[in-house]
Amino acid sequence: DVKVTQSSRYLVKRTGEKVFLECVQDMDHENMFWYRQDPGLGLRLIYFSYDVKMKEKGDIPEGYSVSREKKERFSLILESASTNQTSMYLCASSELRGQALETQYFGPGTRLLVL
Amino acid sequence: QKEVEQDPGPLSVPEGAIVSLNCTYSNSAFQYFMWYRQYSRKGPELLMYTYSSGNKEDGRFTAQVDKSSKYISLFIRDSQPSDSATYLCAMREYGNKLVFGAGTILRVKS
């Protein structure tokens, strides 16, 4: 069974703090993704990575950065947290299967509250 | 206009009812269509996927894609309280990233 774990289920931070969200997958997947999920907006892609040390911007990268030093680990960094970054953050991973359908497996999510 | 439109609900039905969940989209290049189910306080999990047009059945679930109308559906037969969840449609172009709908909250009452 594929397992994607996220370091925290709930997190409360103050405005201006640097926040690290960690994600680990145990299936040797090449691709990893960070999304945020907000009511009425669905899942929006922040960043993704298709290989170690490689990253690409998604639809809403502003205010975020990522790090992928090891294949199994993908970190999302909020350089200076703001209240509009209060959200549910979901990590996902998938195999690299070229043009074919690749199933994304999601972690349980981190609910972040920025005060 | 969003690329993928999905009614957020909530949709409330009695146990045993047939449920119809739908999404419309504007990008005619979408070729892969998926339905994810998300239980409360959990991450989404893939429920069904189809490639291009047509139907696909898996137990009580049927996924339908009508590319001419840019419309996809998920039907749940004999709905159960355990089907209560948020259902997200997702789709992608050939070799491109997933685009998600906003999700429909479904409540099946016993």
Coordinates of N, CA and C in Angstrom, one line a residue:
Chain A
D1 N 0.8 -1.2 0.0 CA 0.0 0.0 0.0 C 0.9 1.3 0.0
V2 N 0.5 2.2 -0.9 CA 1.2 3.5 -0.9 C 0.9 4.3 0.3
K3 N 2.0 4.8 0.9 CA 1.7 5.7 2.1 C 2.4 7.0 1.9
V4 N 1.6 8.1 2.1 CA 2.1 9.4 2.1 C 1.8 10.0 3.4
T5 N 2.8 10.4 4.1 CA 2.6 11.0 5.5 C 3.0 12.5 5.5
Q6 N 2.3 13.2 6.3 CA 2.6 14.6 6.5 C 2.9 14.9 7.9
S7 N 3.9 15.7 8.2 CA 4.5 15.9 9.5 C 3.5 16.3 10.6
S8 N 2.5 17.1 10.2 CA 1.6 17.6 11.2 C 0.2 17.5 10.7
R9 N -0.8 17.2 11.5 CA -2.2 17.3 11.1 C -2.8 18.7 11.3
Y10 N -2.4 19.3 12.4 CA -2.8 20.7 12.7 C -1.6 21.5 13.1
L11 N -1.7 22.8 12.7 CA -0.6 23.7 13.0 C -1.1 25.1 13.1
V12 N -0.7 25.8 14.2 CA -1.1 27.2 14.4 C 0.2 28.0 14.5
K13 N 0.3 29.0 13.6 CA 1.4 29.9 13.5 C 1.0 31.3 13.5
R14 N 2.0 32.2 13.8 CA 1.7 33.6 13.8 C 2.2 34.3 12.5
T15 N 1.6 35.3 12.2 CA 1.9 36.1 11.0 C 3.4 36.4 11.0
G16 N 4.1 36.2 9.9 CA 5.5 36.5 9.8 C 6.4 35.4 10.1
E17 N 5.9 34.3 10.7 CA 6.7 33.2 11.0 C 7.1 32.4 9.8
K18 N 8.2 31.7 9.8 CA 8.6 30.8 8.7 C 8.0 29.4 9.1
V19 N 7.4 28.8 8.1 CA 6.6 27.6 8.4 C 7.2 26.5 7.5
F20 N 7.4 25.3 8.0 CA 7.9 24.2 7.2 C 6.8 23.1 7.3
L21 N 6.4 22.6 6.1 CA 5.5 21.4 6.1 C 6.2 20.3 5.4
E22 N 6.3 19.2 6.0 CA 7.0 18.1 5.5 C 6.1 16.9 5.0
C23 N 6.6 16.3 3.9 CA 5.8 15.2 3.3 C 6.8 14.1 3.0
V24 N 6.4 12.9 3.3 CA 7.3 11.7 3.0 C 6.4 10.6 2.4
Q25 N 6.9 10.0 1.3 CA 6.2 8.9 0.6 C 7.2 7.7 0.6
D26 N 6.6 6.5 0.7 CA 7.4 5.3 0.8 C 7.3 4.4 -0.4
M27 N 6.9 4.9 -1.5 CA 6.7 4.0 -2.7 C 7.7 4.4 -3.8
D28 N 8.8 5.1 -3.5 CA 9.8 5.4 -4.5 C 9.2 6.1 -5.7
H29 N 8.2 7.0 -5.5 CA 7.6 7.7 -6.6 C 8.5 8.9 -7.0
E30 N 8.5 9.1 -8.3 CA 9.3 10.2 -8.9 C 8.6 11.6 -8.6
N31 N 7.3 11.6 -8.8 CA 6.6 12.9 -8.7 C 6.1 13.2 -7.3
M32 N 6.2 14.4 -6.9 CA 5.5 14.8 -5.7 C 4.9 16.2 -5.8
F33 N 3.8 16.5 -5.1 CA 3.0 17.7 -5.3 C 2.6 18.3 -4.0
W34 N 2.5 19.6 -4.0 CA 1.8 20.3 -2.9 C 0.6 21.0 -3.4
Y35 N -0.5 20.8 -2.8 CA -1.7 21.5 -3.1 C -2.2 22.3 -1.8
R36 N -3.0 23.3 -2.0 CA -3.8 23.8 -0.9 C -5.3 23.6 -1.3
Q37 N -6.1 23.4 -0.3 CA -7.6 23.1 -0.5 C -8.4 24.1 0.3
D38 N -9.2 24.9 -0.4 CA -10.0 25.9 0.3 C -11.5 25.7 -0.2
P39 N -12.4 25.9 0.7 CA -13.9 25.7 0.4 C -14.2 26.5 -0.8
G40 N -14.9 25.8 -1.7 CA -15.4 26.5 -3.0 C -14.3 26.6 -4.0
L41 N -13.1 26.3 -3.7 CA -12.0 26.5 -4.7 C -11.4 25.2 -5.1
G42 N -11.6 24.1 -4.3 CA -11.1 22.8 -4.7 C -9.6 22.8 -4.3
L43 N -8.9 21.9 -5.0 CA -7.4 21.8 -4.8 C -6.7 22.6 -5.9
R44 N -5.8 23.4 -5.4 CA -4.9 24.2 -6.3 C -3.5 23.9 -6.1
L45 N -2.8 23.7 -7.2 CA -1.4 23.2 -7.2 C -0.5 24.4 -6.9
I46 N 0.4 24.2 -5.9 CA 1.3 25.2 -5.5 C 2.7 25.0 -6.2
Y47 N 3.2 23.8 -6.0 CA 4.5 23.4 -6.6 C 4.5 21.9 -6.8
F48 N 5.3 21.4 -7.8 CA 5.5 20.0 -7.9 C 6.9 19.7 -8.3
S49 N 7.3 18.5 -8.1 CA 8.7 18.1 -8.3 C 8.7 16.7 -9.0
Y50 N 9.5 16.6 -10.1 CA 9.5 15.3 -10.8 C 10.8 14.6 -10.6
D51 N 11.7 15.2 -9.8 CA 12.9 14.5 -9.5 C 13.6 15.2 -8.3
V52 N 14.6 14.6 -7.7 CA 15.3 15.2 -6.6 C 15.9 16.5 -7.1
K53 N 15.8 17.5 -6.3 CA 16.3 18.9 -6.6 C 15.7 19.6 -7.8
M54 N 14.6 19.0 -8.3 CA 13.9 19.6 -9.4 C 12.6 20.1 -8.9
K55 N 12.1 21.2 -9.4 CA 10.8 21.8 -8.9 C 10.2 22.6 -10.0
E56 N 8.9 22.6 -10.0 CA 8.2 23.5 -11.0 C 7.1 24.2 -10.3
K57 N 6.8 25.5 -10.7 CA 5.7 26.2 -10.1 C 4.4 25.7 -10.6
G58 N 3.4 25.7 -9.7 CA 2.1 25.3 -10.0 C 1.3 26.6 -10.3
D59 N 0.0 26.6 -10.0 CA -0.8 27.7 -10.3 C -0.7 28.8 -9.3
I60 N -0.3 28.6 -8.1 CA -0.3 29.6 -7.0 C 1.0 29.5 -6.2
P61 N 2.1 29.7 -6.8 CA 3.4 29.6 -6.0 C 3.8 30.8 -5.1
E62 N 3.1 31.9 -5.3 CA 3.5 33.1 -4.6 C 3.4 32.9 -3.1
G63 N 4.5 33.3 -2.4 CA 4.6 33.2 -1.0 C 5.0 31.8 -0.5
Y64 N 5.3 30.9 -1.4 CA 5.8 29.6 -1.0 C 7.1 29.2 -1.7
S65 N 7.8 28.3 -1.1 CA 9.0 27.7 -1.8 C 9.0 26.2 -1.4
V66 N 9.8 25.4 -2.1 CA 9.8 24.0 -1.8 C 11.3 23.5 -1.8
S67 N 11.4 22.3 -1.3 CA 12.7 21.7 -1.3 C 12.6 20.2 -1.4
R68 N 13.4 19.6 -2.3 CA 13.4 18.2 -2.4 C 14.9 17.7 -2.5
E69 N 15.4 17.4 -1.4 CA 16.8 16.9 -1.3 C 16.9 15.4 -1.4
K70 N 15.8 14.7 -1.0 CA 15.8 13.3 -1.2 C 14.5 12.9 -1.9
K71 N 14.6 11.7 -2.6 CA 13.5 11.3 -3.4 C 12.2 11.2 -2.6
E72 N 12.2 10.7 -1.4 CA 11.0 10.4 -0.6 C 10.5 11.6 0.1
R73 N 11.2 12.7 0.1 CA 10.8 13.8 1.0 C 10.6 15.1 0.2
F74 N 9.5 15.8 0.4 CA 9.2 17.1 -0.3 C 8.6 18.0 0.7
S75 N 9.3 19.2 0.9 CA 9.0 20.1 1.9 C 8.4 21.4 1.3
L76 N 7.4 21.9 1.9 CA 6.8 23.2 1.5 C 7.1 24.2 2.6
I77 N 7.6 25.4 2.1 CA 8.1 26.4 3.1 C 7.3 27.7 2.8
L78 N 6.7 28.2 3.9 CA 6.1 29.5 3.9 C 7.1 30.5 4.5
E79 N 7.7 31.3 3.6 CA 8.8 32.1 4.1 C 8.4 33.1 5.2
S80 N 7.2 33.7 5.0 CA 6.7 34.6 6.0 C 5.2 34.5 6.0
A81 N 4.7 33.7 6.9 CA 3.3 33.3 6.9 C 2.3 34.5 7.0
S82 N 1.3 34.4 6.2 CA 0.2 35.5 6.3 C -1.1 34.8 6.5
T83 N -2.1 35.6 7.0 CA -3.4 35.1 7.3 C -4.1 34.4 6.1
N84 N -3.8 34.9 4.9 CA -4.4 34.4 3.7 C -3.8 33.0 3.3
Q85 N -2.8 32.6 4.1 CA -2.3 31.2 3.8 C -2.9 30.2 4.8
T86 N -3.9 30.6 5.6 CA -4.6 29.7 6.4 C -5.4 28.8 5.4
S87 N -5.2 27.5 5.5 CA -5.8 26.5 4.6 C -5.4 25.1 5.0
M88 N -6.0 24.2 4.2 CA -5.6 22.8 4.3 C -4.5 22.5 3.2
Y89 N -3.4 22.0 3.6 CA -2.3 21.7 2.7 C -2.2 20.2 2.5
L90 N -2.3 19.8 1.2 CA -2.2 18.3 0.9 C -1.0 18.0 0.0
C91 N -0.3 17.0 0.4 CA 0.8 16.5 -0.4 C 0.4 15.3 -1.1
A92 N 0.9 15.1 -2.3 CA 0.6 13.9 -3.1 C 1.9 13.4 -3.8
S93 N 1.9 12.1 -4.2 CA 3.0 11.6 -5.0 C 2.4 10.7 -6.1
S94 N 3.2 10.5 -7.1 CA 2.8 9.6 -8.2 C 4.0 9.1 -8.9
E95 N 3.8 7.9 -9.6 CA 4.9 7.4 -10.4 C 5.1 8.3 -11.7
L96 N 6.3 8.2 -12.2 CA 6.5 8.9 -13.5 C 6.2 7.9 -14.6
R97 N 5.0 8.0 -15.3 CA 4.6 7.1 -16.3 C 4.5 7.8 -17.6
G98 N 5.2 8.8 -17.9 CA 5.2 9.4 -19.2 C 3.9 10.0 -19.4
Q99 N 3.3 9.7 -20.5 CA 2.0 10.4 -20.9 C 0.8 9.6 -20.4
A100 N 1.0 8.5 -19.8 CA -0.2 7.7 -19.4 C -0.7 8.3 -18.1
L101 N -1.9 7.8 -17.7 CA -2.5 8.2 -16.5 C -1.6 7.8 -15.3
E102 N -1.4 8.8 -14.4 CA -0.6 8.5 -13.2 C -1.4 8.8 -12.0
T103 N -1.7 7.8 -11.2 CA -2.5 8.0 -10.0 C -1.8 8.8 -9.0
Q104 N -2.4 9.8 -8.5 CA -1.8 10.6 -7.4 C -2.3 10.1 -6.1
Y105 N -1.4 9.8 -5.2 CA -1.8 9.3 -3.8 C -1.6 10.5 -2.8
F106 N -2.6 10.8 -2.0 CA -2.6 11.9 -1.2 C -2.3 11.5 0.3
G107 N -1.6 12.5 1.0 CA -1.5 12.4 2.4 C -2.7 12.9 3.1
P108 N -2.8 12.8 4.4 CA -4.0 13.2 5.2 C -4.2 14.7 5.3
G109 N -3.2 15.4 4.9 CA -3.4 16.9 5.0 C -2.9 17.5 6.3
T110 N -2.5 18.8 6.2 CA -2.1 19.6 7.3 C -3.0 20.8 7.3
R111 N -3.8 21.0 8.4 CA -4.6 22.1 8.5 C -3.9 23.2 9.2
L112 N -3.5 24.3 8.5 CA -2.7 25.4 9.0 C -3.6 26.6 9.3
L113 N -3.4 27.1 10.5 CA -4.1 28.4 10.9 C -3.0 29.4 11.2
V114 N -3.1 30.5 10.5 CA -2.1 31.6 10.7 C -2.9 32.8 11.4
L115 N -2.4 33.1 12.6 CA -3.1 34.2 13.4 C -2.4 35.5 13.2
Chain B
Q1 N -14.1 32.5 -15.8 CA -14.7 31.2 -15.7 C -13.7 30.2 -15.3
K2 N -14.1 29.3 -14.4 CA -13.2 28.2 -14.0 C -13.1 27.2 -15.1
E3 N -11.9 26.5 -15.2 CA -11.8 25.4 -16.2 C -12.7 24.3 -15.9
V4 N -12.9 24.0 -14.6 CA -13.7 22.9 -14.2 C -14.8 23.4 -13.2
E5 N -16.0 23.2 -13.5 CA -17.1 23.6 -12.6 C -17.8 22.4 -11.9
Q6 N -18.0 22.6 -10.6 CA -18.6 21.5 -9.9 C -19.5 22.1 -8.8
D7 N -20.8 21.7 -8.7 CA -21.7 22.2 -7.7 C -21.2 21.7 -6.3
P8 N -21.0 22.6 -5.4 CA -20.4 22.2 -4.1 C -21.4 21.5 -3.2
G9 N -22.8 21.6 -3.5 CA -23.8 20.9 -2.6 C -24.0 21.8 -1.4
P10 N -24.3 21.1 -0.2 CA -24.4 19.7 -0.1 C -25.6 19.0 -0.7
L11 N -25.3 17.8 -1.1 CA -26.4 17.0 -1.7 C -26.8 15.9 -0.6
S12 N -28.0 15.9 -0.3 CA -28.5 15.1 0.8 C -29.5 14.1 0.2
V13 N -29.3 12.8 0.4 CA -30.2 11.8 -0.2 C -30.4 10.7 0.9
P14 N -31.6 10.0 0.7 CA -31.8 8.8 1.7 C -31.0 7.6 1.2
E15 N -30.7 6.8 2.2 CA -30.0 5.5 1.9 C -30.8 4.7 0.8
G16 N -30.0 4.2 -0.1 CA -30.6 3.4 -1.2 C -30.9 4.2 -2.4
A17 N -30.8 5.5 -2.4 CA -31.0 6.3 -3.6 C -29.9 6.2 -4.6
I18 N -30.2 6.6 -5.8 CA -29.2 6.7 -6.8 C -28.7 8.1 -6.8
V19 N -27.4 8.3 -6.7 CA -26.8 9.6 -6.7 C -26.1 9.9 -8.0
S20 N -26.3 11.2 -8.4 CA -25.7 11.7 -9.6 C -24.8 12.9 -9.3
L21 N -23.5 12.8 -9.5 CA -22.6 13.9 -9.3 C -22.0 14.3 -10.7
N22 N -21.9 15.6 -10.9 CA -21.5 16.1 -12.2 C -20.5 17.2 -12.2
C23 N -19.7 17.2 -13.3 CA -18.8 18.3 -13.5 C -18.9 18.8 -15.0
T24 N -18.7 20.0 -15.2 CA -18.5 20.5 -16.6 C -17.2 21.1 -16.7
Y25 N -16.7 21.2 -17.9 CA -15.3 21.7 -18.1 C -15.3 22.5 -19.5
S26 N -14.3 23.3 -19.6 CA -14.2 24.2 -20.8 C -13.0 23.8 -21.7
N27 N -12.0 23.1 -21.2 CA -10.8 22.7 -22.0 C -11.1 21.4 -22.8
S28 N -11.2 21.6 -24.1 CA -11.5 20.4 -24.9 C -10.3 19.5 -25.0
A29 N -9.1 19.9 -24.6 CA -7.9 19.0 -24.6 C -7.9 18.0 -23.5
F30 N -8.7 18.1 -22.5 CA -8.7 17.2 -21.4 C -9.0 15.8 -22.0
Q31 N -8.2 14.8 -21.5 CA -8.4 13.4 -22.0 C -8.6 12.4 -20.9
Y32 N -8.1 12.7 -19.7 CA -8.2 11.8 -18.6 C -9.1 12.4 -17.5
F33 N -10.0 11.6 -17.1 CA -11.0 12.1 -16.2 C -11.1 11.2 -14.9
M34 N -11.1 11.8 -13.8 CA -11.0 11.1 -12.5 C -12.0 11.6 -11.5
W35 N -12.4 10.7 -10.7 CA -13.2 11.0 -9.5 C -12.4 10.6 -8.3
Y36 N -12.3 11.5 -7.3 CA -11.7 11.3 -6.1 C -12.7 11.4 -5.0
R37 N -12.6 10.6 -3.9 CA -13.5 10.6 -2.8 C -12.6 11.1 -1.6
Q38 N -13.2 12.0 -0.8 CA -12.4 12.5 0.3 C -13.3 12.5 1.6
Y39 N -13.0 11.6 2.5 CA -13.7 11.6 3.8 C -13.2 12.7 4.7
S40 N -14.0 13.1 5.6 CA -13.7 14.2 6.5 C -12.4 14.0 7.2
R41 N -11.5 15.0 7.2 CA -10.2 15.0 7.8 C -9.2 14.0 7.2
K42 N -9.5 13.6 5.9 CA -8.6 12.7 5.2 C -8.2 13.3 3.9
G43 N -7.1 12.8 3.3 CA -6.8 13.2 1.9 C -7.7 12.5 0.9
P44 N -7.8 13.1 -0.3 CA -8.5 12.4 -1.4 C -7.9 11.1 -1.8
E45 N -8.8 10.2 -2.2 CA -8.4 8.9 -2.7 C -9.1 8.7 -4.1
L46 N -8.3 8.1 -5.0 CA -8.9 7.9 -6.3 C -10.0 6.8 -6.3
L47 N -11.1 7.2 -6.9 CA -12.2 6.3 -6.9 C -12.4 5.6 -8.3
M48 N -12.4 6.5 -9.3 CA -12.6 6.0 -10.7 C -11.8 6.8 -11.7
Y49 N -11.4 6.3 -12.8 CA -10.9 7.1 -13.8 C -11.3 6.6 -15.2
T50 N -11.4 7.4 -16.2 CA -11.7 7.0 -17.5 C -10.8 7.8 -18.5
Y51 N -10.6 7.2 -19.6 CA -9.8 7.9 -20.6 C -10.7 8.2 -21.8
S52 N -10.8 9.4 -22.2 CA -11.6 9.9 -23.3 C -13.1 9.7 -23.0
S53 N -13.9 9.5 -24.0 CA -15.4 9.3 -23.7 C -15.8 7.9 -23.4
G54 N -17.0 7.8 -22.8 CA -17.5 6.5 -22.5 C -17.9 6.3 -21.1
N55 N -18.2 5.1 -20.8 CA -18.7 4.7 -19.4 C -17.7 3.7 -18.8
K56 N -17.6 3.7 -17.5 CA -16.8 2.7 -16.8 C -17.5 2.4 -15.5
E57 N -17.7 1.1 -15.2 CA -18.4 0.7 -14.1 C -17.5 -0.1 -13.1
D58 N -17.7 0.2 -11.8 CA -17.0 -0.6 -10.8 C -17.9 -0.7 -9.6
G59 N -18.5 -1.9 -9.5 CA -19.4 -2.2 -8.4 C -20.6 -1.2 -8.5
R60 N -20.9 -0.5 -7.4 CA -22.0 0.5 -7.4 C -21.7 1.8 -8.1
F61 N -20.5 2.0 -8.6 CA -20.1 3.2 -9.1 C -20.0 3.1 -10.7
T62 N -20.5 4.2 -11.3 CA -20.4 4.3 -12.8 C -19.9 5.7 -13.1
A63 N -18.8 5.8 -13.9 CA -18.3 7.1 -14.4 C -18.6 7.2 -15.8
Q64 N -19.1 8.4 -16.2 CA -19.5 8.6 -17.6 C -18.9 9.9 -18.1
V65 N -18.4 9.9 -19.3 CA -17.7 11.1 -19.9 C -18.4 11.3 -21.2
D66 N -18.9 12.6 -21.4 CA -19.4 13.0 -22.7 C -18.6 14.2 -23.1
K67 N -17.6 13.9 -24.0 CA -16.7 14.9 -24.4 C -17.3 16.0 -25.3
S68 N -18.3 15.5 -26.1 CA -19.0 16.5 -27.0 C -19.7 17.6 -26.2
S69 N -20.2 17.2 -25.0 CA -20.9 18.2 -24.1 C -20.0 18.8 -23.0
K70 N -18.7 18.2 -23.0 CA -17.8 18.6 -21.9 C -18.4 18.4 -20.5
Y71 N -18.9 17.2 -20.3 CA -19.7 16.9 -19.1 C -19.3 15.5 -18.6
I72 N -19.0 15.4 -17.3 CA -18.7 14.1 -16.8 C -19.6 13.9 -15.6
S73 N -19.9 12.6 -15.3 CA -20.8 12.2 -14.2 C -20.3 11.1 -13.5
L74 N -20.6 11.0 -12.2 CA -20.4 9.8 -11.4 C -21.8 9.4 -10.8
F75 N -22.2 8.2 -11.0 CA -23.4 7.6 -10.5 C -23.1 6.6 -9.4
I76 N -23.8 6.8 -8.3 CA -23.7 5.8 -7.2 C -25.0 5.1 -7.0
R77 N -25.1 3.8 -7.2 CA -26.3 3.1 -7.0 C -26.4 2.6 -5.6
D78 N -27.6 2.4 -5.1 CA -27.8 1.9 -3.7 C -26.9 2.6 -2.7
S79 N -27.0 3.9 -2.7 CA -26.1 4.7 -1.8 C -26.2 4.3 -0.3
Q80 N -25.1 4.3 0.3 CA -25.0 3.9 1.7 C -24.5 5.1 2.6
P81 N -24.7 5.1 3.9 CA -24.2 6.2 4.7 C -22.7 6.3 4.6
S82 N -22.0 5.2 4.4 CA -20.6 5.2 4.3 C -20.1 5.9 3.0
D83 N -21.0 6.2 2.1 CA -20.7 7.0 0.9 C -20.6 8.5 1.2
S84 N -21.0 8.9 2.3 CA -21.0 10.3 2.7 C -19.6 10.8 2.7
A85 N -19.3 11.8 1.9 CA -17.9 12.3 1.7 C -18.0 13.4 0.7
T86 N -16.9 14.0 0.4 CA -16.8 15.0 -0.6 C -16.2 14.3 -1.9
Y87 N -16.9 14.5 -3.0 CA -16.4 13.9 -4.3 C -15.9 15.0 -5.2
L88 N -14.6 14.8 -5.6 CA -13.9 15.7 -6.4 C -13.7 15.2 -7.8
C89 N -14.1 15.9 -8.8 CA -13.7 15.5 -10.1 C -12.4 16.1 -10.5
A90 N -11.6 15.5 -11.3 CA -10.3 16.0 -11.7 C -10.1 15.5 -13.2
M91 N -9.3 16.3 -13.9 CA -9.1 16.0 -15.3 C -7.8 16.6 -15.7
R92 N -7.2 16.0 -16.8 CA -5.9 16.5 -17.3 C -5.8 16.3 -18.8
E93 N -4.9 17.1 -19.3 CA -4.5 17.0 -20.7 C -3.5 15.9 -20.8
Y94 N -3.2 15.5 -22.0 CA -2.1 14.6 -22.3 C -0.8 15.1 -21.8
G95 N -0.2 14.5 -20.8 CA 1.1 14.8 -20.2 C 1.1 16.1 -19.4
N96 N -0.1 16.5 -18.9 CA -0.1 17.8 -18.2 C -0.7 17.6 -16.7
K97 N -0.8 18.6 -16.0 CA -1.1 18.5 -14.6 C -2.6 18.4 -14.4
L98 N -3.0 17.8 -13.2 CA -4.4 17.7 -12.9 C -5.1 19.0 -12.6
V99 N -6.4 19.1 -13.0 CA -7.2 20.3 -12.7 C -8.4 19.7 -11.9
F100 N -8.6 20.2 -10.7 CA -9.7 19.7 -9.9 C -10.9 20.6 -9.9
G101 N -12.1 20.0 -9.7 CA -13.3 20.7 -9.4 C -13.3 21.1 -7.9
A102 N -14.2 21.9 -7.5 CA -14.3 22.4 -6.1 C -14.8 21.3 -5.1
G103 N -15.4 20.2 -5.7 CA -15.9 19.1 -4.8 C -17.3 19.3 -4.4
T104 N -18.1 18.2 -4.4 CA -19.5 18.1 -4.0 C -19.6 17.4 -2.7
I105 N -20.2 18.0 -1.7 CA -20.4 17.3 -0.4 C -21.7 16.4 -0.5
L106 N -21.5 15.1 -0.3 CA -22.6 14.2 -0.3 C -22.9 13.7 1.1
R107 N -24.2 13.7 1.4 CA -24.7 13.1 2.7 C -25.8 12.1 2.4
V108 N -25.5 10.9 2.8 CA -26.5 9.8 2.7 C -27.1 9.5 4.1
K109 N -28.4 9.7 4.2 CA -29.0 9.5 5.5 C -29.6 8.2 5.6
S110 N -29.4 7.5 6.8 CA -30.0 6.2 7.0 C -31.4 6.3 7.6

